[in-house]
Amino acid sequence: MGNKSSLLLQEEEIAQIQDETGFTPNQIERLYSRFTSLYRSDCGTLSREDFLRIPELAINTLGERIVNAFFNDGSGIDRVNFRQFMQVLARFRPIKKSKDNTLNSREQKLKFAFKMYDLDNDDMISRDELLAVLHMMVGANISEEQLTSIAERTILEADQNGDQTISFEEFCKALDRTDVEQKMSIRFLS
Ligand SMILES: [Ca+2]
Ligand SMILES: [Ca+2]
């Protein structure tokens, strides 16, 4: 108690975030100090550019898509406050069996991954969207023809109703055997 500066989180705020995200109070405070070190202005929120400076996202090939998927959630926001920031990070928490938290469940991770590919937000992944994301992931190491063939094969394998696009349901089925929990987990605190 006593002289907490206004920069510090209030205890009820910590409790609320802990409840929502499953992070411990210690992790929340450490992430808060990182959060405050990321923003350039005094308004207490992060812009898209601030977000892209997070090293774990910068080194992740899908970092930019992750950030975009978050900003494209339909709410039209272009700045993120600490609570929203923690909700994003919570999706990438490795799953611990002992704690049940819905933000990092398999389905949430799949939804988030699906959004990364669905660039125009029409709830379908088209061949062109797949190709665009593959481009971002592999860079210049693979030829255009190879990428196109990967994209076409992926659509062919995942598309069950023959409409040439992948719906969320088809996406989940295609990834049924993939360890999404592992792939979509990023360790923000080592
Ligand atoms: Ca789409
Ligand atoms: Ca389909």
Short mmCIF file of N, CA and C and ligand atoms in Angstrom, two decimals:
data_model
loop_
_atom_site.label_atom_id
_atom_site.label_comp_id
_atom_site.label_asym_id
_atom_site.label_seq_id
_atom_site.Cartn_x
_atom_site.Cartn_y
_atom_site.Cartn_z
N MET A 1 0.84 -1.20 0.00
CA MET A 1 0.00 0.00 0.00
C MET A 1 0.86 1.24 0.00
N GLY A 2 0.28 2.40 0.26
CA GLY A 2 1.06 3.62 0.39
C GLY A 2 1.34 4.32 -0.92
N ASN A 3 2.62 4.57 -1.19
CA ASN A 3 2.98 5.45 -2.29
C ASN A 3 3.14 4.79 -3.65
N LYS A 4 2.16 4.07 -4.07
CA LYS A 4 2.30 3.51 -5.42
C LYS A 4 2.12 4.62 -6.44
N SER A 5 3.04 4.69 -7.38
CA SER A 5 2.91 5.74 -8.39
C SER A 5 1.79 5.34 -9.35
N SER A 6 1.30 6.31 -10.11
CA SER A 6 0.18 6.06 -10.99
C SER A 6 0.57 5.12 -12.14
N LEU A 7 1.89 4.94 -12.31
CA LEU A 7 2.35 4.04 -13.36
C LEU A 7 2.15 2.57 -13.00
N LEU A 8 1.99 2.33 -11.69
CA LEU A 8 1.83 0.94 -11.27
C LEU A 8 0.38 0.50 -11.42
N LEU A 9 0.24 -0.78 -11.61
CA LEU A 9 -1.10 -1.33 -11.75
C LEU A 9 -1.81 -1.37 -10.41
N GLN A 10 -3.10 -1.14 -10.42
CA GLN A 10 -3.90 -1.29 -9.22
C GLN A 10 -4.12 -2.78 -8.96
N GLU A 11 -4.24 -3.11 -7.67
CA GLU A 11 -4.40 -4.53 -7.35
C GLU A 11 -5.65 -5.16 -7.96
N GLU A 12 -6.73 -4.37 -7.99
CA GLU A 12 -7.94 -4.99 -8.56
C GLU A 12 -7.79 -5.21 -10.07
N GLU A 13 -6.99 -4.35 -10.69
CA GLU A 13 -6.74 -4.52 -12.12
C GLU A 13 -5.93 -5.80 -12.37
N ILE A 14 -4.93 -6.01 -11.52
CA ILE A 14 -4.12 -7.22 -11.63
C ILE A 14 -4.99 -8.46 -11.45
N ALA A 15 -5.86 -8.40 -10.44
CA ALA A 15 -6.72 -9.56 -10.17
C ALA A 15 -7.64 -9.84 -11.35
N GLN A 16 -8.14 -8.79 -11.95
CA GLN A 16 -9.04 -8.91 -13.09
C GLN A 16 -8.32 -9.55 -14.29
N ILE A 17 -7.11 -9.05 -14.54
CA ILE A 17 -6.33 -9.57 -15.67
C ILE A 17 -5.92 -11.02 -15.41
N GLN A 18 -5.57 -11.30 -14.16
CA GLN A 18 -5.20 -12.67 -13.79
C GLN A 18 -6.36 -13.62 -14.07
N ASP A 19 -7.53 -13.14 -13.71
CA ASP A 19 -8.73 -13.92 -13.90
C ASP A 19 -9.01 -14.18 -15.38
N GLU A 20 -8.81 -13.15 -16.19
CA GLU A 20 -9.10 -13.26 -17.63
C GLU A 20 -8.07 -14.06 -18.40
N THR A 21 -6.82 -13.96 -17.99
CA THR A 21 -5.76 -14.49 -18.84
C THR A 21 -5.01 -15.67 -18.23
N GLY A 22 -5.09 -15.85 -16.93
CA GLY A 22 -4.36 -16.94 -16.29
C GLY A 22 -2.90 -16.63 -16.00
N PHE A 23 -2.43 -15.42 -16.34
CA PHE A 23 -1.07 -15.04 -15.95
C PHE A 23 -1.02 -14.83 -14.43
N THR A 24 0.14 -15.06 -13.84
CA THR A 24 0.28 -14.82 -12.40
C THR A 24 0.50 -13.32 -12.17
N PRO A 25 0.22 -12.82 -10.96
CA PRO A 25 0.45 -11.39 -10.68
C PRO A 25 1.89 -10.96 -10.97
N ASN A 26 2.83 -11.84 -10.67
CA ASN A 26 4.23 -11.52 -10.95
C ASN A 26 4.48 -11.36 -12.45
N GLN A 27 3.93 -12.27 -13.24
CA GLN A 27 4.08 -12.15 -14.69
C GLN A 27 3.39 -10.90 -15.22
N ILE A 28 2.22 -10.61 -14.65
CA ILE A 28 1.47 -9.43 -15.09
C ILE A 28 2.28 -8.16 -14.85
N GLU A 29 2.90 -8.07 -13.67
CA GLU A 29 3.69 -6.87 -13.38
C GLU A 29 4.91 -6.76 -14.28
N ARG A 30 5.54 -7.89 -14.55
CA ARG A 30 6.70 -7.85 -15.46
C ARG A 30 6.28 -7.46 -16.87
N LEU A 31 5.16 -8.02 -17.32
CA LEU A 31 4.68 -7.67 -18.66
C LEU A 31 4.22 -6.22 -18.72
N TYR A 32 3.71 -5.73 -17.58
CA TYR A 32 3.29 -4.33 -17.55
C TYR A 32 4.49 -3.40 -17.74
N SER A 33 5.60 -3.75 -17.13
CA SER A 33 6.76 -2.88 -17.31
C SER A 33 7.29 -2.96 -18.74
N ARG A 34 7.13 -4.13 -19.37
CA ARG A 34 7.48 -4.20 -20.78
C ARG A 34 6.52 -3.39 -21.63
N PHE A 35 5.25 -3.50 -21.28
CA PHE A 35 4.22 -2.76 -22.02
C PHE A 35 4.52 -1.26 -21.98
N THR A 36 4.82 -0.77 -20.78
CA THR A 36 5.07 0.67 -20.66
C THR A 36 6.36 1.08 -21.38
N SER A 37 7.30 0.12 -21.52
CA SER A 37 8.54 0.49 -22.22
C SER A 37 8.35 0.48 -23.73
N LEU A 38 7.26 -0.11 -24.21
CA LEU A 38 7.04 -0.20 -25.65
C LEU A 38 6.39 1.03 -26.25
N TYR A 39 5.54 1.71 -25.46
CA TYR A 39 4.85 2.80 -26.13
C TYR A 39 5.65 4.08 -26.16
N ARG A 40 5.44 4.79 -27.25
CA ARG A 40 6.23 5.99 -27.49
C ARG A 40 5.56 7.24 -26.95
N SER A 41 4.22 7.23 -26.90
CA SER A 41 3.54 8.41 -26.40
C SER A 41 3.03 8.13 -24.99
N ASP A 42 2.44 9.13 -24.36
CA ASP A 42 2.05 8.99 -22.96
C ASP A 42 0.63 8.48 -22.75
N CYS A 43 -0.03 8.08 -23.84
CA CYS A 43 -1.45 7.80 -23.67
C CYS A 43 -1.75 6.42 -23.08
N GLY A 44 -0.71 5.63 -22.83
CA GLY A 44 -0.94 4.35 -22.17
C GLY A 44 -1.45 3.25 -23.07
N THR A 45 -1.39 3.47 -24.38
CA THR A 45 -1.83 2.43 -25.31
C THR A 45 -0.76 2.22 -26.37
N LEU A 46 -0.81 1.05 -27.01
CA LEU A 46 0.17 0.73 -28.05
C LEU A 46 -0.46 0.85 -29.43
N SER A 47 0.31 1.37 -30.36
CA SER A 47 -0.13 1.39 -31.75
C SER A 47 0.35 0.12 -32.43
N ARG A 48 -0.09 -0.11 -33.63
CA ARG A 48 0.34 -1.25 -34.41
C ARG A 48 1.88 -1.29 -34.54
N GLU A 49 2.47 -0.12 -34.75
CA GLU A 49 3.93 -0.06 -34.92
C GLU A 49 4.65 -0.44 -33.63
N ASP A 50 4.10 0.04 -32.49
CA ASP A 50 4.70 -0.32 -31.20
C ASP A 50 4.69 -1.84 -31.05
N PHE A 51 3.57 -2.42 -31.44
CA PHE A 51 3.37 -3.86 -31.33
C PHE A 51 4.42 -4.63 -32.11
N LEU A 52 4.70 -4.14 -33.29
CA LEU A 52 5.63 -4.85 -34.18
C LEU A 52 7.07 -4.77 -33.67
N ARG A 53 7.30 -3.94 -32.64
CA ARG A 53 8.64 -3.90 -32.06
C ARG A 53 8.84 -4.94 -30.97
N ILE A 54 7.78 -5.67 -30.59
CA ILE A 54 7.94 -6.72 -29.60
C ILE A 54 8.83 -7.80 -30.20
N PRO A 55 10.00 -8.06 -29.58
CA PRO A 55 10.96 -8.96 -30.22
C PRO A 55 10.39 -10.33 -30.55
N GLU A 56 9.59 -10.90 -29.64
CA GLU A 56 9.05 -12.23 -29.91
C GLU A 56 8.14 -12.24 -31.14
N LEU A 57 7.51 -11.10 -31.41
CA LEU A 57 6.66 -11.04 -32.59
C LEU A 57 7.50 -10.70 -33.82
N ALA A 58 8.53 -9.88 -33.61
CA ALA A 58 9.38 -9.48 -34.72
C ALA A 58 10.13 -10.67 -35.31
N ILE A 59 10.54 -11.62 -34.46
CA ILE A 59 11.28 -12.76 -34.99
C ILE A 59 10.36 -13.88 -35.45
N ASN A 60 9.08 -13.78 -35.12
CA ASN A 60 8.14 -14.80 -35.56
C ASN A 60 7.72 -14.46 -36.99
N THR A 61 7.83 -15.45 -37.89
CA THR A 61 7.51 -15.14 -39.29
C THR A 61 6.08 -14.65 -39.45
N LEU A 62 5.24 -15.05 -38.51
CA LEU A 62 3.84 -14.64 -38.62
C LEU A 62 3.53 -13.43 -37.75
N GLY A 63 4.57 -12.81 -37.19
CA GLY A 63 4.36 -11.71 -36.25
C GLY A 63 3.43 -10.64 -36.77
N GLU A 64 3.68 -10.21 -38.01
CA GLU A 64 2.86 -9.13 -38.54
C GLU A 64 1.41 -9.58 -38.72
N ARG A 65 1.24 -10.84 -39.15
CA ARG A 65 -0.12 -11.36 -39.30
C ARG A 65 -0.80 -11.47 -37.95
N ILE A 66 -0.03 -11.86 -36.93
CA ILE A 66 -0.60 -11.98 -35.59
C ILE A 66 -1.13 -10.62 -35.15
N VAL A 67 -0.30 -9.61 -35.35
CA VAL A 67 -0.70 -8.26 -34.95
C VAL A 67 -1.91 -7.81 -35.76
N ASN A 68 -1.87 -8.06 -37.07
CA ASN A 68 -3.00 -7.65 -37.91
C ASN A 68 -4.29 -8.36 -37.53
N ALA A 69 -4.17 -9.65 -37.25
CA ALA A 69 -5.37 -10.40 -36.87
C ALA A 69 -5.99 -9.78 -35.64
N PHE A 70 -5.14 -9.31 -34.74
CA PHE A 70 -5.67 -8.69 -33.53
C PHE A 70 -6.35 -7.36 -33.84
N PHE A 71 -5.68 -6.54 -34.63
CA PHE A 71 -6.25 -5.22 -34.93
C PHE A 71 -7.46 -5.32 -35.84
N ASN A 72 -7.57 -6.45 -36.58
CA ASN A 72 -8.71 -6.64 -37.48
C ASN A 72 -9.85 -7.40 -36.84
N ASP A 73 -9.99 -7.31 -35.54
CA ASP A 73 -11.01 -8.14 -34.91
C ASP A 73 -12.42 -7.57 -35.06
N GLY A 74 -12.55 -6.52 -35.85
CA GLY A 74 -13.87 -5.99 -36.13
C GLY A 74 -14.25 -4.80 -35.28
N SER A 75 -13.48 -4.54 -34.23
CA SER A 75 -13.83 -3.44 -33.34
C SER A 75 -13.33 -2.10 -33.87
N GLY A 76 -12.47 -2.14 -34.88
CA GLY A 76 -12.00 -0.91 -35.48
C GLY A 76 -10.99 -0.13 -34.65
N ILE A 77 -10.47 -0.74 -33.58
CA ILE A 77 -9.52 -0.02 -32.75
C ILE A 77 -8.15 0.00 -33.40
N ASP A 78 -7.41 1.08 -33.19
CA ASP A 78 -6.06 1.08 -33.71
C ASP A 78 -5.03 1.27 -32.60
N ARG A 79 -5.49 1.29 -31.37
CA ARG A 79 -4.57 1.30 -30.25
C ARG A 79 -5.03 0.27 -29.23
N VAL A 80 -4.08 -0.24 -28.48
CA VAL A 80 -4.37 -1.35 -27.58
C VAL A 80 -3.97 -0.95 -26.16
N ASN A 81 -4.90 -1.09 -25.20
CA ASN A 81 -4.51 -0.82 -23.82
C ASN A 81 -3.94 -2.07 -23.17
N PHE A 82 -3.49 -1.93 -21.93
CA PHE A 82 -2.77 -3.05 -21.30
C PHE A 82 -3.64 -4.30 -21.19
N ARG A 83 -4.90 -4.11 -20.87
CA ARG A 83 -5.77 -5.28 -20.72
C ARG A 83 -5.95 -6.03 -22.04
N GLN A 84 -6.13 -5.28 -23.11
CA GLN A 84 -6.26 -5.90 -24.44
C GLN A 84 -4.95 -6.58 -24.84
N PHE A 85 -3.85 -5.91 -24.49
CA PHE A 85 -2.52 -6.45 -24.76
C PHE A 85 -2.36 -7.81 -24.09
N MET A 86 -2.79 -7.90 -22.83
CA MET A 86 -2.67 -9.16 -22.11
C MET A 86 -3.57 -10.24 -22.71
N GLN A 87 -4.71 -9.82 -23.25
CA GLN A 87 -5.60 -10.80 -23.86
C GLN A 87 -4.97 -11.40 -25.11
N VAL A 88 -4.22 -10.57 -25.85
CA VAL A 88 -3.51 -11.10 -27.02
C VAL A 88 -2.44 -12.09 -26.57
N LEU A 89 -1.63 -11.67 -25.61
CA LEU A 89 -0.55 -12.54 -25.15
C LEU A 89 -1.11 -13.86 -24.60
N ALA A 90 -2.27 -13.77 -23.97
CA ALA A 90 -2.85 -14.97 -23.35
C ALA A 90 -3.14 -16.06 -24.37
N ARG A 91 -3.41 -15.66 -25.61
CA ARG A 91 -3.68 -16.66 -26.63
C ARG A 91 -2.45 -17.50 -26.93
N PHE A 92 -1.29 -16.97 -26.62
CA PHE A 92 -0.06 -17.67 -26.95
C PHE A 92 0.57 -18.37 -25.76
N ARG A 93 -0.12 -18.30 -24.62
CA ARG A 93 0.43 -19.00 -23.47
C ARG A 93 0.42 -20.49 -23.71
N PRO A 94 1.54 -21.15 -23.43
CA PRO A 94 1.52 -22.60 -23.54
C PRO A 94 0.42 -23.15 -22.64
N ILE A 95 -0.27 -24.18 -23.12
CA ILE A 95 -1.38 -24.73 -22.35
C ILE A 95 -0.86 -25.56 -21.17
N LYS A 96 -1.37 -25.23 -20.01
CA LYS A 96 -1.04 -26.05 -18.84
C LYS A 96 -2.29 -26.82 -18.45
N LYS A 97 -2.12 -28.10 -18.30
CA LYS A 97 -3.29 -28.94 -18.04
C LYS A 97 -3.99 -28.58 -16.73
N SER A 98 -3.20 -28.10 -15.76
CA SER A 98 -3.77 -27.85 -14.45
C SER A 98 -4.70 -26.63 -14.44
N LYS A 99 -4.50 -25.72 -15.39
CA LYS A 99 -5.32 -24.52 -15.37
C LYS A 99 -6.23 -24.50 -16.58
N ASP A 100 -7.48 -24.26 -16.35
CA ASP A 100 -8.31 -24.11 -17.53
C ASP A 100 -8.58 -22.64 -17.78
N ASN A 101 -8.18 -22.23 -18.94
CA ASN A 101 -8.33 -20.85 -19.33
C ASN A 101 -8.74 -20.86 -20.79
N THR A 102 -9.83 -20.19 -21.11
CA THR A 102 -10.36 -20.36 -22.45
C THR A 102 -9.57 -19.64 -23.54
N LEU A 103 -8.86 -18.54 -23.17
CA LEU A 103 -8.17 -17.78 -24.22
C LEU A 103 -7.08 -18.57 -24.92
N ASN A 104 -6.45 -19.53 -24.24
CA ASN A 104 -5.40 -20.27 -24.93
C ASN A 104 -5.80 -21.71 -25.23
N SER A 105 -7.08 -21.97 -25.30
CA SER A 105 -7.54 -23.31 -25.64
C SER A 105 -7.21 -23.60 -27.10
N ARG A 106 -7.29 -24.88 -27.45
CA ARG A 106 -7.00 -25.28 -28.82
C ARG A 106 -7.91 -24.54 -29.81
N GLU A 107 -9.19 -24.42 -29.46
CA GLU A 107 -10.10 -23.78 -30.39
C GLU A 107 -9.75 -22.29 -30.60
N GLN A 108 -9.41 -21.63 -29.51
CA GLN A 108 -9.02 -20.22 -29.62
C GLN A 108 -7.77 -20.06 -30.48
N LYS A 109 -6.82 -20.95 -30.31
CA LYS A 109 -5.60 -20.88 -31.11
C LYS A 109 -5.91 -21.12 -32.58
N LEU A 110 -6.80 -22.09 -32.83
CA LEU A 110 -7.18 -22.36 -34.22
C LEU A 110 -7.89 -21.16 -34.83
N LYS A 111 -8.78 -20.55 -34.05
CA LYS A 111 -9.50 -19.36 -34.54
C LYS A 111 -8.52 -18.26 -34.90
N PHE A 112 -7.54 -18.09 -34.02
CA PHE A 112 -6.57 -17.03 -34.23
C PHE A 112 -5.73 -17.33 -35.47
N ALA A 113 -5.31 -18.58 -35.63
CA ALA A 113 -4.53 -18.98 -36.79
C ALA A 113 -5.34 -18.79 -38.06
N PHE A 114 -6.61 -19.18 -37.99
CA PHE A 114 -7.49 -19.05 -39.15
C PHE A 114 -7.58 -17.58 -39.59
N LYS A 115 -7.72 -16.69 -38.60
CA LYS A 115 -7.80 -15.26 -38.89
C LYS A 115 -6.54 -14.73 -39.57
N MET A 116 -5.41 -15.33 -39.22
CA MET A 116 -4.16 -14.90 -39.83
C MET A 116 -4.16 -15.14 -41.33
N TYR A 117 -4.78 -16.24 -41.73
CA TYR A 117 -4.82 -16.57 -43.16
C TYR A 117 -5.96 -15.85 -43.86
N ASP A 118 -7.05 -15.63 -43.14
CA ASP A 118 -8.23 -15.03 -43.76
C ASP A 118 -8.03 -13.51 -43.84
N LEU A 119 -7.30 -13.09 -44.85
CA LEU A 119 -6.87 -11.69 -44.93
C LEU A 119 -8.03 -10.73 -45.12
N ASP A 120 -9.07 -11.14 -45.83
CA ASP A 120 -10.18 -10.20 -46.06
C ASP A 120 -11.36 -10.42 -45.11
N ASN A 121 -11.15 -11.25 -44.09
CA ASN A 121 -12.18 -11.47 -43.05
C ASN A 121 -13.52 -11.94 -43.57
N ASP A 122 -13.54 -12.78 -44.61
CA ASP A 122 -14.84 -13.27 -45.06
C ASP A 122 -15.12 -14.69 -44.54
N ASP A 123 -14.33 -15.13 -43.55
CA ASP A 123 -14.49 -16.44 -42.91
C ASP A 123 -14.19 -17.61 -43.84
N MET A 124 -13.48 -17.34 -44.92
CA MET A 124 -13.02 -18.40 -45.82
C MET A 124 -11.55 -18.13 -46.15
N ILE A 125 -10.77 -19.18 -46.27
CA ILE A 125 -9.40 -18.99 -46.75
C ILE A 125 -9.36 -19.39 -48.22
N SER A 126 -9.04 -18.44 -49.07
CA SER A 126 -8.96 -18.72 -50.50
C SER A 126 -7.54 -19.13 -50.87
N ARG A 127 -7.38 -19.62 -52.09
CA ARG A 127 -6.07 -20.01 -52.60
C ARG A 127 -5.11 -18.80 -52.58
N ASP A 128 -5.59 -17.63 -52.97
CA ASP A 128 -4.73 -16.45 -53.00
C ASP A 128 -4.30 -16.01 -51.61
N GLU A 129 -5.20 -16.13 -50.64
CA GLU A 129 -4.84 -15.77 -49.27
C GLU A 129 -3.77 -16.72 -48.74
N LEU A 130 -3.96 -17.99 -49.02
CA LEU A 130 -2.99 -19.00 -48.60
C LEU A 130 -1.63 -18.68 -49.21
N LEU A 131 -1.66 -18.37 -50.48
CA LEU A 131 -0.43 -18.05 -51.21
C LEU A 131 0.25 -16.83 -50.61
N ALA A 132 -0.53 -15.81 -50.29
CA ALA A 132 0.04 -14.57 -49.73
C ALA A 132 0.72 -14.85 -48.39
N VAL A 133 0.08 -15.67 -47.55
CA VAL A 133 0.66 -15.96 -46.24
C VAL A 133 1.89 -16.86 -46.38
N LEU A 134 1.82 -17.82 -47.31
CA LEU A 134 2.99 -18.66 -47.56
C LEU A 134 4.19 -17.81 -47.99
N HIS A 135 3.91 -16.82 -48.81
CA HIS A 135 4.95 -15.88 -49.24
C HIS A 135 5.64 -15.24 -48.05
N MET A 136 4.82 -14.75 -47.10
CA MET A 136 5.37 -14.08 -45.93
C MET A 136 6.19 -15.04 -45.08
N MET A 137 5.74 -16.31 -45.03
CA MET A 137 6.41 -17.26 -44.16
C MET A 137 7.73 -17.76 -44.71
N VAL A 138 7.80 -18.01 -46.00
CA VAL A 138 9.01 -18.63 -46.53
C VAL A 138 9.92 -17.65 -47.24
N GLY A 139 9.45 -16.42 -47.46
CA GLY A 139 10.29 -15.45 -48.12
C GLY A 139 10.64 -15.89 -49.53
N ALA A 140 11.90 -15.71 -49.91
CA ALA A 140 12.28 -15.96 -51.30
C ALA A 140 12.91 -17.33 -51.52
N ASN A 141 12.84 -18.18 -50.50
CA ASN A 141 13.55 -19.46 -50.60
C ASN A 141 12.90 -20.47 -51.53
N ILE A 142 11.63 -20.29 -51.82
CA ILE A 142 10.91 -21.26 -52.63
C ILE A 142 10.34 -20.56 -53.85
N SER A 143 10.40 -21.25 -55.00
CA SER A 143 9.94 -20.61 -56.22
C SER A 143 8.42 -20.41 -56.22
N GLU A 144 7.99 -19.47 -57.05
CA GLU A 144 6.57 -19.15 -57.18
C GLU A 144 5.75 -20.40 -57.54
N GLU A 145 6.30 -21.21 -58.46
CA GLU A 145 5.57 -22.42 -58.89
C GLU A 145 5.39 -23.38 -57.72
N GLN A 146 6.46 -23.54 -56.94
CA GLN A 146 6.37 -24.46 -55.80
C GLN A 146 5.33 -23.97 -54.80
N LEU A 147 5.37 -22.65 -54.53
CA LEU A 147 4.40 -22.08 -53.58
C LEU A 147 2.98 -22.28 -54.07
N THR A 148 2.77 -22.00 -55.36
CA THR A 148 1.44 -22.16 -55.93
C THR A 148 0.99 -23.61 -55.79
N SER A 149 1.91 -24.51 -56.04
CA SER A 149 1.50 -25.91 -55.95
C SER A 149 1.23 -26.32 -54.50
N ILE A 150 1.99 -25.77 -53.56
CA ILE A 150 1.71 -26.05 -52.14
C ILE A 150 0.32 -25.52 -51.77
N ALA A 151 0.04 -24.29 -52.20
CA ALA A 151 -1.25 -23.67 -51.88
C ALA A 151 -2.39 -24.49 -52.48
N GLU A 152 -2.22 -24.90 -53.72
CA GLU A 152 -3.29 -25.66 -54.38
C GLU A 152 -3.50 -27.02 -53.73
N ARG A 153 -2.39 -27.67 -53.39
CA ARG A 153 -2.49 -28.98 -52.75
C ARG A 153 -3.16 -28.84 -51.37
N THR A 154 -2.79 -27.79 -50.65
CA THR A 154 -3.38 -27.58 -49.32
C THR A 154 -4.88 -27.39 -49.42
N ILE A 155 -5.30 -26.57 -50.38
CA ILE A 155 -6.74 -26.34 -50.57
C ILE A 155 -7.43 -27.66 -50.92
N LEU A 156 -6.83 -28.38 -51.86
CA LEU A 156 -7.41 -29.64 -52.31
C LEU A 156 -7.60 -30.60 -51.14
N GLU A 157 -6.59 -30.67 -50.28
CA GLU A 157 -6.64 -31.61 -49.17
C GLU A 157 -7.65 -31.20 -48.11
N ALA A 158 -7.74 -29.87 -47.87
CA ALA A 158 -8.59 -29.41 -46.77
C ALA A 158 -10.03 -29.17 -47.20
N ASP A 159 -10.22 -28.83 -48.48
CA ASP A 159 -11.55 -28.47 -48.96
C ASP A 159 -12.43 -29.70 -49.09
N GLN A 160 -13.47 -29.75 -48.28
CA GLN A 160 -14.32 -30.95 -48.29
C GLN A 160 -15.60 -30.76 -49.10
N ASN A 161 -16.07 -29.53 -49.21
CA ASN A 161 -17.33 -29.33 -49.94
C ASN A 161 -17.10 -28.84 -51.37
N GLY A 162 -15.82 -28.78 -51.79
CA GLY A 162 -15.53 -28.50 -53.19
C GLY A 162 -15.75 -27.07 -53.64
N ASP A 163 -15.76 -26.10 -52.70
CA ASP A 163 -15.94 -24.71 -53.13
C ASP A 163 -14.61 -23.96 -53.31
N GLN A 164 -13.51 -24.70 -53.30
CA GLN A 164 -12.16 -24.15 -53.53
C GLN A 164 -11.66 -23.23 -52.43
N THR A 165 -12.39 -23.14 -51.32
CA THR A 165 -11.89 -22.35 -50.20
C THR A 165 -11.96 -23.21 -48.93
N ILE A 166 -11.24 -22.76 -47.90
CA ILE A 166 -11.22 -23.50 -46.64
C ILE A 166 -12.04 -22.74 -45.60
N SER A 167 -13.08 -23.38 -45.11
CA SER A 167 -13.88 -22.77 -44.03
C SER A 167 -13.19 -23.08 -42.70
N PHE A 168 -13.67 -22.45 -41.63
CA PHE A 168 -13.05 -22.70 -40.32
C PHE A 168 -13.20 -24.18 -39.94
N GLU A 169 -14.33 -24.75 -40.25
CA GLU A 169 -14.56 -26.16 -39.94
C GLU A 169 -13.57 -27.06 -40.69
N GLU A 170 -13.39 -26.76 -41.95
CA GLU A 170 -12.45 -27.55 -42.76
C GLU A 170 -11.01 -27.34 -42.26
N PHE A 171 -10.73 -26.11 -41.86
CA PHE A 171 -9.42 -25.76 -41.33
C PHE A 171 -9.12 -26.59 -40.07
N CYS A 172 -10.10 -26.68 -39.18
CA CYS A 172 -9.92 -27.45 -37.94
C CYS A 172 -9.69 -28.92 -38.25
N LYS A 173 -10.46 -29.46 -39.20
CA LYS A 173 -10.30 -30.86 -39.55
C LYS A 173 -8.92 -31.12 -40.14
N ALA A 174 -8.48 -30.19 -41.01
CA ALA A 174 -7.18 -30.37 -41.66
C ALA A 174 -6.05 -30.35 -40.63
N LEU A 175 -6.26 -29.58 -39.55
CA LEU A 175 -5.20 -29.46 -38.55
C LEU A 175 -5.40 -30.42 -37.38
N ASP A 176 -6.32 -31.32 -37.56
CA ASP A 176 -6.67 -32.24 -36.49
C ASP A 176 -5.47 -32.98 -35.92
N ARG A 177 -4.56 -33.34 -36.80
CA ARG A 177 -3.41 -34.12 -36.35
C ARG A 177 -2.19 -33.26 -36.06
N THR A 178 -2.34 -31.95 -36.17
CA THR A 178 -1.20 -31.07 -35.94
C THR A 178 -1.19 -30.60 -34.48
N ASP A 179 -0.02 -30.49 -33.96
CA ASP A 179 0.10 -30.02 -32.58
C ASP A 179 0.01 -28.50 -32.53
N VAL A 180 -1.22 -28.02 -32.67
CA VAL A 180 -1.44 -26.57 -32.71
C VAL A 180 -1.01 -25.92 -31.40
N GLU A 181 -1.29 -26.60 -30.31
CA GLU A 181 -0.96 -26.03 -29.00
C GLU A 181 0.52 -25.65 -28.94
N GLN A 182 1.35 -26.56 -29.47
CA GLN A 182 2.79 -26.32 -29.44
C GLN A 182 3.18 -25.21 -30.41
N LYS A 183 2.66 -25.30 -31.64
CA LYS A 183 3.05 -24.34 -32.68
C LYS A 183 2.60 -22.93 -32.37
N MET A 184 1.45 -22.80 -31.72
CA MET A 184 0.91 -21.47 -31.46
C MET A 184 1.27 -20.97 -30.06
N SER A 185 2.28 -21.55 -29.46
CA SER A 185 2.70 -21.08 -28.14
C SER A 185 4.02 -20.34 -28.27
N ILE A 186 4.04 -19.15 -27.75
CA ILE A 186 5.27 -18.36 -27.78
C ILE A 186 5.61 -18.03 -26.34
N ARG A 187 6.83 -18.23 -25.95
CA ARG A 187 7.20 -17.94 -24.57
C ARG A 187 7.60 -16.48 -24.45
N PHE A 188 6.74 -15.69 -23.82
CA PHE A 188 7.02 -14.26 -23.70
C PHE A 188 7.90 -13.97 -22.49
N LEU A 189 7.93 -14.88 -21.56
CA LEU A 189 8.78 -14.68 -20.39
C LEU A 189 9.66 -15.90 -20.28
N SER A 190 10.96 -15.70 -20.36
CA SER A 190 11.80 -16.91 -20.27
C SER A 190 12.44 -16.97 -18.91
CA CA B 1 -10.92 -14.81 -47.01
CA CA B 2 -14.61 -25.56 -48.65
#
